[in-house]
Short mmCIF file of C-alpha atoms in Angstrom, two decimals:
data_model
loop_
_atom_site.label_atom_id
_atom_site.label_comp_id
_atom_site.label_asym_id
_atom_site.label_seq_id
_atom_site.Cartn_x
_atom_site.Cartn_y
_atom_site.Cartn_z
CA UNK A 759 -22.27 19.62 23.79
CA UNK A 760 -24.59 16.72 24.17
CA UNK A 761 -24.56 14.60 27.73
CA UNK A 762 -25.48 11.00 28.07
CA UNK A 763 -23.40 7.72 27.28
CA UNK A 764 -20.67 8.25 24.08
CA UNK A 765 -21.71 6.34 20.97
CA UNK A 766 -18.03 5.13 20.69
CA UNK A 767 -14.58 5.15 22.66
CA UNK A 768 -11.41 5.97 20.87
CA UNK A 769 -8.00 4.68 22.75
CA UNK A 770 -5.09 6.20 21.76
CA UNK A 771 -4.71 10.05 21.24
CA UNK A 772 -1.55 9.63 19.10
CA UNK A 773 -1.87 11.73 15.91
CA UNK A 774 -4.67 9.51 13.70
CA UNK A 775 -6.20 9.24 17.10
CA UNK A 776 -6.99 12.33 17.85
CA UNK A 777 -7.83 13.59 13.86
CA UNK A 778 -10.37 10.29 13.80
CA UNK A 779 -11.84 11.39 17.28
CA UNK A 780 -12.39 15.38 16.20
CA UNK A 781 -13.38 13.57 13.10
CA UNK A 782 -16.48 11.46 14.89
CA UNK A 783 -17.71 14.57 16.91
CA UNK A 784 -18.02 16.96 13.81
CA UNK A 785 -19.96 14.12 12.80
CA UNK A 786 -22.78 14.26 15.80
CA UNK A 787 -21.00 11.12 17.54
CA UNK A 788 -20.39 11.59 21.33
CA UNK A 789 -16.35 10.11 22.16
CA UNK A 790 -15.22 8.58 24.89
CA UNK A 791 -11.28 9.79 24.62
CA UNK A 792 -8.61 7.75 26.33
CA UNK A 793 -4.92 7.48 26.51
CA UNK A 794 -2.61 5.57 28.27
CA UNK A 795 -0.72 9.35 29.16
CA UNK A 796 -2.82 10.84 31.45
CA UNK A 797 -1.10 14.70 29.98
CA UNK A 798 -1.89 13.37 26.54
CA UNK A 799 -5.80 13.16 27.38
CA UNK A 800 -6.01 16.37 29.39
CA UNK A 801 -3.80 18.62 26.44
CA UNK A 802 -6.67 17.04 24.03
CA UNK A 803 -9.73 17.38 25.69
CA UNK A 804 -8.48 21.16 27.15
CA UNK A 805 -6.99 21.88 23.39
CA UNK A 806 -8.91 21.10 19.53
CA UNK A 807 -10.88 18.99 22.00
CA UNK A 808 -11.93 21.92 24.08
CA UNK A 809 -15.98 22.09 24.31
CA UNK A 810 -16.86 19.50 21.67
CA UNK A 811 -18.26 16.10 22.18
CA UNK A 812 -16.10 14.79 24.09
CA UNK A 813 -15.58 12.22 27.66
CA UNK A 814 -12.68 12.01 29.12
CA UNK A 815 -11.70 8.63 30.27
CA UNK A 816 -8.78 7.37 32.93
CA UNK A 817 -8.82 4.27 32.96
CA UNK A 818 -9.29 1.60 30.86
CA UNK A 819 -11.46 -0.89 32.43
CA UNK A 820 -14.14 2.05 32.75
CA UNK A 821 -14.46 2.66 28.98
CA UNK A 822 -17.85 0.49 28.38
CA UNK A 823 -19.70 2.26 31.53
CA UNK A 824 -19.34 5.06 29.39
CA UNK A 825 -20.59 3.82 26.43
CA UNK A 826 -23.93 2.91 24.78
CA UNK A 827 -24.56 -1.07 24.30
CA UNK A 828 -23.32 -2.55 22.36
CA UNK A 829 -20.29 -1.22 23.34
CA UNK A 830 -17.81 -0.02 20.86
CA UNK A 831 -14.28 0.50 21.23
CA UNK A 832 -11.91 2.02 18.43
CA UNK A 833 -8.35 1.26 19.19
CA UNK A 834 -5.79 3.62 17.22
CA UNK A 835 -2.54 2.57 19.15
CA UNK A 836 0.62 0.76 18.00
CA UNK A 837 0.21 -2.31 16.72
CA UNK A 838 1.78 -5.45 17.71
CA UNK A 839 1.72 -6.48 21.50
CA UNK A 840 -0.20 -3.63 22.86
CA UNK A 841 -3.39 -4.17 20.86
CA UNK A 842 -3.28 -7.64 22.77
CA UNK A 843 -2.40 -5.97 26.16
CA UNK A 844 -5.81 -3.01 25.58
CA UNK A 845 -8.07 -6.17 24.67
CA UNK A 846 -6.87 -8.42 27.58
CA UNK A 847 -7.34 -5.40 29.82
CA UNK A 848 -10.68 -4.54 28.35
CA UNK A 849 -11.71 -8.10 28.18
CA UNK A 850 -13.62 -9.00 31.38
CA UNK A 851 -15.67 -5.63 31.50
CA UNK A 852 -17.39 -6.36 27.86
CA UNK A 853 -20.63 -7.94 27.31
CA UNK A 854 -21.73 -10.23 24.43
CA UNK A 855 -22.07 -8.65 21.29
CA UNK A 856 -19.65 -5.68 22.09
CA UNK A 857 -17.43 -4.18 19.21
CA UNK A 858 -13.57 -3.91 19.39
CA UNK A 859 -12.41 -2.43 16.01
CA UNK A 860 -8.71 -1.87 15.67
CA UNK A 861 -7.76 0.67 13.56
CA UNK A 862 -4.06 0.54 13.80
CA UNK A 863 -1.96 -1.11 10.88
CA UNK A 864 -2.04 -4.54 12.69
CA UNK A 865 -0.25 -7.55 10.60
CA UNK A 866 -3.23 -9.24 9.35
CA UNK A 867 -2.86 -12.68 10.49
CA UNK A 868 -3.23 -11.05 14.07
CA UNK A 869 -6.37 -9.83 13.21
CA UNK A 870 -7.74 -12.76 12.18
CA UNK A 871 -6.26 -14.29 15.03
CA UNK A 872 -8.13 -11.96 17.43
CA UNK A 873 -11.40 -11.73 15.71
CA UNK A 874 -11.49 -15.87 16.42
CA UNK A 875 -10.63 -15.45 19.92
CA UNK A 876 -13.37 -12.37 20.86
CA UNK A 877 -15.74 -14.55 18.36
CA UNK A 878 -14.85 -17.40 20.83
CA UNK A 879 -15.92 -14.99 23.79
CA UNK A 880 -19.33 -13.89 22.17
CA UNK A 881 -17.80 -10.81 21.44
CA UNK A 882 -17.17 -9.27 17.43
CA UNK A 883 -13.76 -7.67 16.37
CA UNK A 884 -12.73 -5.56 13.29
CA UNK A 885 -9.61 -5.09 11.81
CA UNK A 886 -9.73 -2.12 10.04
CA UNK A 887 -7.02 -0.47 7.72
CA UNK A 888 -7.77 3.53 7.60
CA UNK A 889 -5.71 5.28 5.38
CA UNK A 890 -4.87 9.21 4.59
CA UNK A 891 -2.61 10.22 6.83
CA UNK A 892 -3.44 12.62 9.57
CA UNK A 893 -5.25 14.91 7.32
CA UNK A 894 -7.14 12.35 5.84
CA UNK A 895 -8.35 10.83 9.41
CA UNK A 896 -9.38 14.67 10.29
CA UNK A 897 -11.58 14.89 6.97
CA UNK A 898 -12.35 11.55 5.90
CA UNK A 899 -9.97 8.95 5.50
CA UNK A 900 -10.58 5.27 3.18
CA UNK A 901 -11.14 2.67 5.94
CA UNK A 902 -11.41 -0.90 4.84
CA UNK A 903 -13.08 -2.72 7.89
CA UNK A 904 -13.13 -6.63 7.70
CA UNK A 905 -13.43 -8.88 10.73
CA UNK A 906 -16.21 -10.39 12.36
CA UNK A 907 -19.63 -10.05 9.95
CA UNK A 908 -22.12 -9.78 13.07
CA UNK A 909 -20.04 -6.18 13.73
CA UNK A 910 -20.54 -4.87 10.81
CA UNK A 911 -24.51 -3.40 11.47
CA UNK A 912 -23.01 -1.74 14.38
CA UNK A 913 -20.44 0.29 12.83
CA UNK A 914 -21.30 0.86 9.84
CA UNK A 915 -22.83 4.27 10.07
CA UNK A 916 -20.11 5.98 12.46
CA UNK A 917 -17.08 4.68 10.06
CA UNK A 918 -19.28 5.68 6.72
CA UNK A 919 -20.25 8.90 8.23
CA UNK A 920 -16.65 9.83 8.80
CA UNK A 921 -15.09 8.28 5.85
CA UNK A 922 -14.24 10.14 2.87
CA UNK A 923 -16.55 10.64 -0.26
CA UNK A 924 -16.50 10.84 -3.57
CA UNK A 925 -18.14 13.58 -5.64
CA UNK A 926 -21.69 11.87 -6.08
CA UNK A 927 -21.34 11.48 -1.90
CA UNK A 928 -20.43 7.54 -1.77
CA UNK A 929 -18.69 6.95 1.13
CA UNK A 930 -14.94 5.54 0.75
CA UNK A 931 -15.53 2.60 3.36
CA UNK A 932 -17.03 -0.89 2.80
CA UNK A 933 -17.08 -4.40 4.30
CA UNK A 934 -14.14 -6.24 3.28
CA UNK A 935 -14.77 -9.83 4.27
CA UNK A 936 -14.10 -12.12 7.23
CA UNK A 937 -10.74 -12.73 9.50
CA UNK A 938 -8.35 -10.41 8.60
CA UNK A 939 -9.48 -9.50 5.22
CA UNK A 940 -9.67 -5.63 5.89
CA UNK A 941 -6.02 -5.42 7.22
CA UNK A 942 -4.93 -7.34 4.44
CA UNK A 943 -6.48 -5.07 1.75
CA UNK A 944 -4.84 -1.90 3.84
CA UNK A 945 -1.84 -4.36 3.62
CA UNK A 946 -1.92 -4.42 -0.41
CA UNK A 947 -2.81 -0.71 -0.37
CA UNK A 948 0.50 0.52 1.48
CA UNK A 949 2.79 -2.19 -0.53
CA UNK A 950 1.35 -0.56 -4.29
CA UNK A 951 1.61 3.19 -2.42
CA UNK A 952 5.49 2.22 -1.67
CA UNK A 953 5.94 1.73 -5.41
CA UNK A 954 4.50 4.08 -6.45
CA UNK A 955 6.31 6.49 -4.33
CA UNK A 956 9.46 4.68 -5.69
CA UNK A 957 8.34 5.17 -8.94
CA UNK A 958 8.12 9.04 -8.62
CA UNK A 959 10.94 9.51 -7.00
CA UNK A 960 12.92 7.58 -9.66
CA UNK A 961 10.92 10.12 -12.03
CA UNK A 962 12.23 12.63 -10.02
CA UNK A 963 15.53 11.44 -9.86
CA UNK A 964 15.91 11.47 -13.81
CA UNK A 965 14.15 14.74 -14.45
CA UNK A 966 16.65 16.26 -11.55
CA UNK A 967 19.86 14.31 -13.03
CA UNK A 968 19.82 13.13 -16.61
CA UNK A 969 17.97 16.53 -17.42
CA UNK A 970 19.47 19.25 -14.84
CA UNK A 971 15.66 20.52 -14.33
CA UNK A 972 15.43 23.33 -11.43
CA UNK A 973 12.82 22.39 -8.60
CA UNK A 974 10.45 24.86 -10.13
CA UNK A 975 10.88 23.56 -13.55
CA UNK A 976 10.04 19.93 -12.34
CA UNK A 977 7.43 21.39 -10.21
CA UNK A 978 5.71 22.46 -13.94
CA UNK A 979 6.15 19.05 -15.10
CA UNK A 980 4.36 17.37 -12.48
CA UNK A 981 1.61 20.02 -12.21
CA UNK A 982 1.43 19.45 -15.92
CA UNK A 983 1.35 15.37 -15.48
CA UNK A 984 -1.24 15.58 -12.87
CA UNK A 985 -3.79 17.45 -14.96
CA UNK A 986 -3.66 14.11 -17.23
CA UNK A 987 -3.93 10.53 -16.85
CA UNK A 988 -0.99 10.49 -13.81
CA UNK A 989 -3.70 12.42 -12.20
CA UNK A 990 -3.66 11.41 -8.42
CA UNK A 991 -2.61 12.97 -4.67
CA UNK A 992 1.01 11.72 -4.57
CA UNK A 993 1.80 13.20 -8.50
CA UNK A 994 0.04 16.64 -6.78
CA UNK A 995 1.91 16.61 -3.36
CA UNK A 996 4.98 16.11 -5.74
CA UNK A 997 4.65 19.17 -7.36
CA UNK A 998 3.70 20.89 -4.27
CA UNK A 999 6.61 19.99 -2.48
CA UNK A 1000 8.94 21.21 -5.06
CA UNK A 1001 7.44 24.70 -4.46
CA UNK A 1002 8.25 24.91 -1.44
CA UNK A 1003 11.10 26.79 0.37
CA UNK A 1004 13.23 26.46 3.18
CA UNK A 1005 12.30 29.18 5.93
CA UNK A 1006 15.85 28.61 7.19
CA UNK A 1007 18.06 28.96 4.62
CA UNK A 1008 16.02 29.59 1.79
CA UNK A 1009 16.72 26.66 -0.43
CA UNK A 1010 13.95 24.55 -1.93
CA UNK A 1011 13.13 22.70 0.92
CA UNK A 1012 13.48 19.38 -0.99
CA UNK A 1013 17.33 20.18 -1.18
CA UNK A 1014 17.27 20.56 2.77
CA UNK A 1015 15.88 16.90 3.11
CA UNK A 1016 18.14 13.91 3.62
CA UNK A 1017 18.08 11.06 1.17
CA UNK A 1018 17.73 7.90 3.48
CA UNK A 1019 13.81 7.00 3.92
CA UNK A 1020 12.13 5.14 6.51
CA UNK A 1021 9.36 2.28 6.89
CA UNK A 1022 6.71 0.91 9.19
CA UNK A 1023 7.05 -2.67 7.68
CA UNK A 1024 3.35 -3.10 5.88
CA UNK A 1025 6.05 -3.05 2.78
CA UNK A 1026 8.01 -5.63 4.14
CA UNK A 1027 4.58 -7.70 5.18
CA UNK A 1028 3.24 -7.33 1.34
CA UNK A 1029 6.47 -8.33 -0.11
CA UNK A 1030 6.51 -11.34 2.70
CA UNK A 1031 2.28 -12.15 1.80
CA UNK A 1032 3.37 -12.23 -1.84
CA UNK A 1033 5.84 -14.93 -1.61
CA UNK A 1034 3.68 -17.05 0.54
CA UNK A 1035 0.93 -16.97 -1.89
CA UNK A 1036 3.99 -17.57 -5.12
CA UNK A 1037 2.79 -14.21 -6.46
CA UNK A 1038 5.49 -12.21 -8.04
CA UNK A 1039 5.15 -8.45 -6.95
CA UNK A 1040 8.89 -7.53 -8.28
CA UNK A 1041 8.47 -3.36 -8.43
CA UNK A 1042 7.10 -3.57 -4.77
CA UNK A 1043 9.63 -5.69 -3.44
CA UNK A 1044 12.25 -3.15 -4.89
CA UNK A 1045 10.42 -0.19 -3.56
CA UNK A 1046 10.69 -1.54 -0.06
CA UNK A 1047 14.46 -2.48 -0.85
CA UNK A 1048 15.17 0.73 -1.95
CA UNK A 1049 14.03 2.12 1.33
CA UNK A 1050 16.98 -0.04 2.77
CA UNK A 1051 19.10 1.03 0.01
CA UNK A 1052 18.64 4.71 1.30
CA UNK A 1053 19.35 4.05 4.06
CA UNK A 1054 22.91 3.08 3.84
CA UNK A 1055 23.87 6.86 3.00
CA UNK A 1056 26.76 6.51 4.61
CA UNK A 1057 28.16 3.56 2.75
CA UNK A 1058 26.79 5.46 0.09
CA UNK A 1059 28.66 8.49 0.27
CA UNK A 1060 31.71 5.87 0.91
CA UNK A 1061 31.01 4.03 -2.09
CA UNK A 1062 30.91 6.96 -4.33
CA UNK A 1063 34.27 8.50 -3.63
CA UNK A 1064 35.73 5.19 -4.56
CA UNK A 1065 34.13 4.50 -7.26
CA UNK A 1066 33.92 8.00 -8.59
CA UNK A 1067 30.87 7.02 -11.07
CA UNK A 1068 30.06 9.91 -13.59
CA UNK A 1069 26.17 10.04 -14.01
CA UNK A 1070 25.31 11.37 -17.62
CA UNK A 1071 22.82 13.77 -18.94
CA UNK A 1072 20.46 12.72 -21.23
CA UNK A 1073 21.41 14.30 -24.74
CA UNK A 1074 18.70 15.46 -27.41
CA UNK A 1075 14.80 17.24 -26.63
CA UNK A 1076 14.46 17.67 -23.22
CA UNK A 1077 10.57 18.17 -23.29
CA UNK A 1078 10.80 14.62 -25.76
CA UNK A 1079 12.44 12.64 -22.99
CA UNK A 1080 10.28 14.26 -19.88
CA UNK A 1081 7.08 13.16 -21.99
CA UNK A 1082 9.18 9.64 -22.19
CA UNK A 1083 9.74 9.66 -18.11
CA UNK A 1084 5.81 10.41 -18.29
CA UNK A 1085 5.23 7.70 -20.33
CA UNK A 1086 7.38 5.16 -18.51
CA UNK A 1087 5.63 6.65 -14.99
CA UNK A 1088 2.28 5.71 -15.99
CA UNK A 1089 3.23 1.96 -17.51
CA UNK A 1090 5.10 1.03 -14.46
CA UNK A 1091 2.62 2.50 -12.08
CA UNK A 1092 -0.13 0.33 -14.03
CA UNK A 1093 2.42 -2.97 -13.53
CA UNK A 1094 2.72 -2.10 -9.63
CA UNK A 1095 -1.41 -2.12 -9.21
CA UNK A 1096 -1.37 -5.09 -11.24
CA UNK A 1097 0.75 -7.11 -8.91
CA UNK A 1098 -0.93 -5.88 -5.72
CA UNK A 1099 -4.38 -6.78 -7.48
CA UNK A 1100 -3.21 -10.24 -8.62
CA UNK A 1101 -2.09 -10.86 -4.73
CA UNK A 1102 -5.44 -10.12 -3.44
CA UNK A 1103 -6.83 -12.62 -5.86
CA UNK A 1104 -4.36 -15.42 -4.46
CA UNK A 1105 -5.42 -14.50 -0.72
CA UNK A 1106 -9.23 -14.51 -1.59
CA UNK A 1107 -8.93 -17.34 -3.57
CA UNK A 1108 -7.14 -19.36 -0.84
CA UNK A 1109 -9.01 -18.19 2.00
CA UNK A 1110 -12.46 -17.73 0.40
CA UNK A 1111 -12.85 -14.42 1.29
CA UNK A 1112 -14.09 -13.38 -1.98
CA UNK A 1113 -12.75 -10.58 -2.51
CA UNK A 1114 -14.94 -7.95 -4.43
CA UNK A 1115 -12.11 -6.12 -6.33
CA UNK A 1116 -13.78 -3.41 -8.27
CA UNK A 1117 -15.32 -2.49 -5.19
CA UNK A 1118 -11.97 -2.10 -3.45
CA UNK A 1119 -10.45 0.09 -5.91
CA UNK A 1120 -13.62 2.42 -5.49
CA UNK A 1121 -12.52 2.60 -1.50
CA UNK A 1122 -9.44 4.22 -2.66
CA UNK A 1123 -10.88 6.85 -5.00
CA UNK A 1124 -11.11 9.11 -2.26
CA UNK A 1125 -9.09 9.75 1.36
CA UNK A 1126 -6.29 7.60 0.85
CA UNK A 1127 -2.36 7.78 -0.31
CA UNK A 1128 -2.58 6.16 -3.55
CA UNK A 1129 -5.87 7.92 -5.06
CA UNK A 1130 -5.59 8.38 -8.42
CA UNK A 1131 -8.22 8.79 -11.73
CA UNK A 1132 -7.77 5.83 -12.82
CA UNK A 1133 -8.82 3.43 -10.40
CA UNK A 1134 -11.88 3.73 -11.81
CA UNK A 1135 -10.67 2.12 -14.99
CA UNK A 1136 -9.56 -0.85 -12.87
CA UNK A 1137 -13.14 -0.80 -11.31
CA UNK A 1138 -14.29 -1.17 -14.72
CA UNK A 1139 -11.68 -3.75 -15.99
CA UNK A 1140 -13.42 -6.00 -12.71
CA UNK A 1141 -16.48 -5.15 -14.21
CA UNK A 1142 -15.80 -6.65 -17.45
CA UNK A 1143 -13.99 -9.41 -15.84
CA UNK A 1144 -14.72 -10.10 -11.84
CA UNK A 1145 -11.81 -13.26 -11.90
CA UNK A 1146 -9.25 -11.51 -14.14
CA UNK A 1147 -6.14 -13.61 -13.16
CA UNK A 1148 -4.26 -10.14 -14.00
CA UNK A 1149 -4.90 -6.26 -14.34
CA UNK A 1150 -2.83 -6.48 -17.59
CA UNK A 1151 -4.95 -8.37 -19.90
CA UNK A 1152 -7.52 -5.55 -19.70
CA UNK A 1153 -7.80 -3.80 -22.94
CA UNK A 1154 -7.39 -0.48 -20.86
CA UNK A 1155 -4.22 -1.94 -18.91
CA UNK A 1156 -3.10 -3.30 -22.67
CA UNK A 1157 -3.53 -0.50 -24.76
CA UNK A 1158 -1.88 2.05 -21.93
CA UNK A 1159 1.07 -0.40 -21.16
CA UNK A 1160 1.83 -1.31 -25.48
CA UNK A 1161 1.31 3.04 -25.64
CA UNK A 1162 4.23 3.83 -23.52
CA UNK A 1163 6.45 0.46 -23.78
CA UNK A 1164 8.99 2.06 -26.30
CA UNK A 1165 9.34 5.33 -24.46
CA UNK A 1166 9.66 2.87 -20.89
CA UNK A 1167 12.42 1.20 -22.47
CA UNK A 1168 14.33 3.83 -23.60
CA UNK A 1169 14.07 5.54 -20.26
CA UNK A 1170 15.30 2.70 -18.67
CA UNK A 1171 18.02 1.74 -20.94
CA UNK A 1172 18.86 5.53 -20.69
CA UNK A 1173 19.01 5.42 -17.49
CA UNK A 1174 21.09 2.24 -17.07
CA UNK A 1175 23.82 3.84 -19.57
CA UNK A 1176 23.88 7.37 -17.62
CA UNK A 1177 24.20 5.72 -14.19
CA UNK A 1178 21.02 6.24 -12.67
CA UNK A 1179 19.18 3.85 -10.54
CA UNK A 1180 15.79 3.00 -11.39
CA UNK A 1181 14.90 -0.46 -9.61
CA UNK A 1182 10.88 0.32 -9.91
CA UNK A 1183 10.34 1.49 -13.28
CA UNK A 1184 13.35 -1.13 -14.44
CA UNK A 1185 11.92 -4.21 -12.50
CA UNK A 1186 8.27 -3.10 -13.29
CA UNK A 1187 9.59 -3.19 -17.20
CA UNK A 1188 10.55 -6.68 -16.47
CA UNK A 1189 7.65 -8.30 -14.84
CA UNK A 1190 5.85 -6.51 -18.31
CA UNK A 1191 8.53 -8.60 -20.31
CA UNK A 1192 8.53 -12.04 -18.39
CA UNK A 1193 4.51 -11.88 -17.73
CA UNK A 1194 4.56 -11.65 -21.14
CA UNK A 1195 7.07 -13.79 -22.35
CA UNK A 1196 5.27 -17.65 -23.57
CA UNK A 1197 8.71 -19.03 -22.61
CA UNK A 1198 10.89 -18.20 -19.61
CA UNK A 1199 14.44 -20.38 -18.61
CA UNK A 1200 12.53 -22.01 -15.92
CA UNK A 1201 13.70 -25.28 -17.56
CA UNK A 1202 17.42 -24.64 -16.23
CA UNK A 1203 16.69 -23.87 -13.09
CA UNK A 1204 14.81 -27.47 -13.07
CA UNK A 1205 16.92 -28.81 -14.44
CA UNK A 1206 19.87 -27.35 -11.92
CA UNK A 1207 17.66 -28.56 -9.42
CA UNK A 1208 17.17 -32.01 -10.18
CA UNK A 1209 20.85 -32.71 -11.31
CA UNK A 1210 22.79 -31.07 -7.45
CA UNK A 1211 19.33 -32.14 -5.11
CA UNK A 1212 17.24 -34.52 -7.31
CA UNK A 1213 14.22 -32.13 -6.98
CA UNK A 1214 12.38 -33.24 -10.02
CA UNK A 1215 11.40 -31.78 -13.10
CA UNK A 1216 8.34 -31.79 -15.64
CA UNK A 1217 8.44 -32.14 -19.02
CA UNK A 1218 7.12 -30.72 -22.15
CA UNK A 1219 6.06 -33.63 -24.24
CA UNK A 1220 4.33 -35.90 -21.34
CA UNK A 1221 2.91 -35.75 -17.88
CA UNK A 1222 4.17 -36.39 -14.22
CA UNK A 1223 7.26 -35.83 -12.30
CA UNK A 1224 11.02 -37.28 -13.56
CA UNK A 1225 14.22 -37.34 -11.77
CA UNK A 1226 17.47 -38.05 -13.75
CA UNK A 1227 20.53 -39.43 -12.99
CA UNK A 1228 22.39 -36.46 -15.08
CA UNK A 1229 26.15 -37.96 -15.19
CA UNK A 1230 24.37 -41.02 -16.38
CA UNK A 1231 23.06 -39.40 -19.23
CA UNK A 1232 24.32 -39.25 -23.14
CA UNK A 1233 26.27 -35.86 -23.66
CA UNK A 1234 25.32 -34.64 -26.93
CA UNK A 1235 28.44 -34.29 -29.49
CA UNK A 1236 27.96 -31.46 -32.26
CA UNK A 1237 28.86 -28.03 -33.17
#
């Protein structure tokens, strides 16, 4: 163990806490460990802590004496009101030109909000989304840091060194831009990971249901999928899971599980982001509803004695309509990375962060939820086009998407007949249709508008803004 002043202080010995600290000492950085729980820091540091590169810190205010200037302090605690509470505590024992970086999944407005106020102070701030999960923060997670610019030189090797990599050794972890840019991308990331969770589990559902497929047998199918272009983690920890067994009672332990799923809200805040900026992002918004659909299991299990609903199975080839779910899988998956890639392009382009998009999707090739093989296709669809107003009008995105579309609609239609619920591959099948579509009944709603709240309409064959006074009008007289 090396002595001397830590390189970096970590707050907050929660689970990603302590993976990212054992994750910075296997990479020759010196920690300064703290936690608000006195127990928590002595079980670390006399645990997987034990005689590694650690300091043990009590109290906050001490954390800079024991750190190298500038000073930099990792914060990996719950966000909200607390990260304000550790940087107003912190705050008059820094020095210009320390580094706060949060690391927590902190609404993104708040980060910029902070990274003004320490700017303000002469300090420098980073909001920085790391995502992986705990196993990911112990071996190299994605981190998208964005923040204050004049950070950046100071961080930069302790958050590349402990980032993931891919196979030619390129670190998963890049400047993002300025404000609250880097929360915002780890924003987008966990909205598209929610569908396309969503999305698997509604592949799931109709393998299980409409095909009466044993765990094992659906555990083939995804092994099978994953070897292909579906290849990514969640389509692997899919059919992992469905290997696995119940200790207890021997079942599969997916049949052990209860059906009612939980959120920490970066859903929600996509879904909330996307209709400030007017960009439609239909399959996540049902992927977060769905959550709140599961978790009325009660109701649920009302609802279905009452109604006594027969689900169907799906008649005909069995191995015919799996390829179909396939199919269907892959298209709506493509639609869900579309929509969180066309609202990063609204926030960049409204608050000039200039986004570098390509670039982004190589962050999440390695170390995070949603990596998959073919984020480097959208890498290259940026490449061809760095303002693409929309994933979809790649010829990649096209030819995949026009590949699949008849097996996605019968697999929804199917679906629909036999009783099974598939809001994400059904609602990403629409935004396909209406993005699509050159005409859309937008003119009734304006119309609706302007005749109950004289809201105004445009028109087709002229400029500018008209109101009418609709009972005024001629009523049209013909079959």
């Amino acid at each position: 163990m090396s002595h001397g002043k830590a390189h970096i202080a970590l707050v907050g010995l929660g689970t990603m806490g302590r993976s990212l600290a054992l994750n910075m000492a296997r990479n020759g950085f010196r920690v300064a460990c703290y936690n608000r729980e006195p127990q928590a820091l002595d079980g670390f540091l006399a645990g997987a802590g034990k005689g590694k590169n650690f300091v043990g810190v009590r109290d906050l205010a001490e954390i800079p004496a024991a750190l190298q200037t500038p000073h930099r302090i990792f914060l990996m605690i719950t966000a909200g009101k607390p990260v304000d509470q550790v940087i107003e505590t912190l705050l008059p024992h820094l020095s210009p030109g320390d580094v706060v970086i949060d690391g927590g999944n902190s609404h993104y407005l708040d980060t910029a909000r902070r990274a003004e106020f320490l700017e303000s102070k002469g300090l420098r701030f980073v909001g920085a989304g790391v995502s992986g999960g705990e196993q990911g923060a112990l071996r190299g997670p994605s981190i998208m840091p964005g923040g204050s610019a004049a950070a950046w030189p100071h961080v930069k090797e302790i958050l590349r060194k402990i980032a993931a990599k891919t196979a030619d050794g390129t670190p998963c972890c890049d400047w993002i831009g300025p404000g609250g840019a880097g929360h915002f991308v780890k924003m987008v990331h966990n909205g598209i990971e929610y569908a396309d969770m969503q999305l698997i589990a509604e592949a799931y559902l109709l393998l299980k249901g409409a095909l009466s497929m044993s765990n094992g047998e659906m555990a083939q199918v995804f092994k099978r999928w994953n070897r292909g272009e579906l290849d990514s983690y969640l389509i692997g920890i899919t059919a992992d899971i469905l290997t696995r067994q119940d200790p207890e009672t021997g079942r599969g332990m997916l049949d052990v599980i209860l059906d009612a799923a939980h959120q920490k809200g970066t859903g929600k805040w996509t879904v909330e982001a996307a209709f400030d900026w007017g960009v439609p992002v239909p399959t996540i918004a049902e992927a977060v509803a769905a959550r709140n659909m599961s978790g009325l299991k009660p109701e649920r299990v009302a609802a279905e004695k009452i109604f006594a609903v027969q689900r169907g199975r799906a008649a005909g080839d069995r191995t015919a309509f799996a390829r179909a779910v396939h199919n269907a899988l892959f298209a709506s998956k493509l639609c869900a990375y579309a929509q969180g890639f066309a609202l990063l392009k609204a926030a960049s382009d409204q608050l000039h962060w200039e986004l570098d998009f390509g670039r982004i999707a190589l962050l999440w090739r390695e170390g995070c939820i949603i990596r998959a093989r073919f984020l480097e296709r959208i890498k290259a669809a940026y490449d061809r086009d760095p303002q693409s107003a929309n994933l979809l009008l790649d010829p990649f995105f096209r030819r995949s998407v026009l590949k699949g579309l008849a097996d996605w609609r019968q697999v929804v239609t199917t679906a629909v007949r036999l009783g099974y619920a598939v809001p994400g591959l059904s609602s990403a099948l629409c935004y396909f249709d209406a993005y699509t579509s050159a005409w859309l009944p937008a003119n009734l709603l304006q119309a609706q508008r302007d005749y109950f709240g004289a809201h105004t309409y445009e028109r087709v064959d002229k400029p500018g803004v008209f109101h009418s006074e609709w009972t005024d009008l001629p009523v049209m007289r013909g079959k």
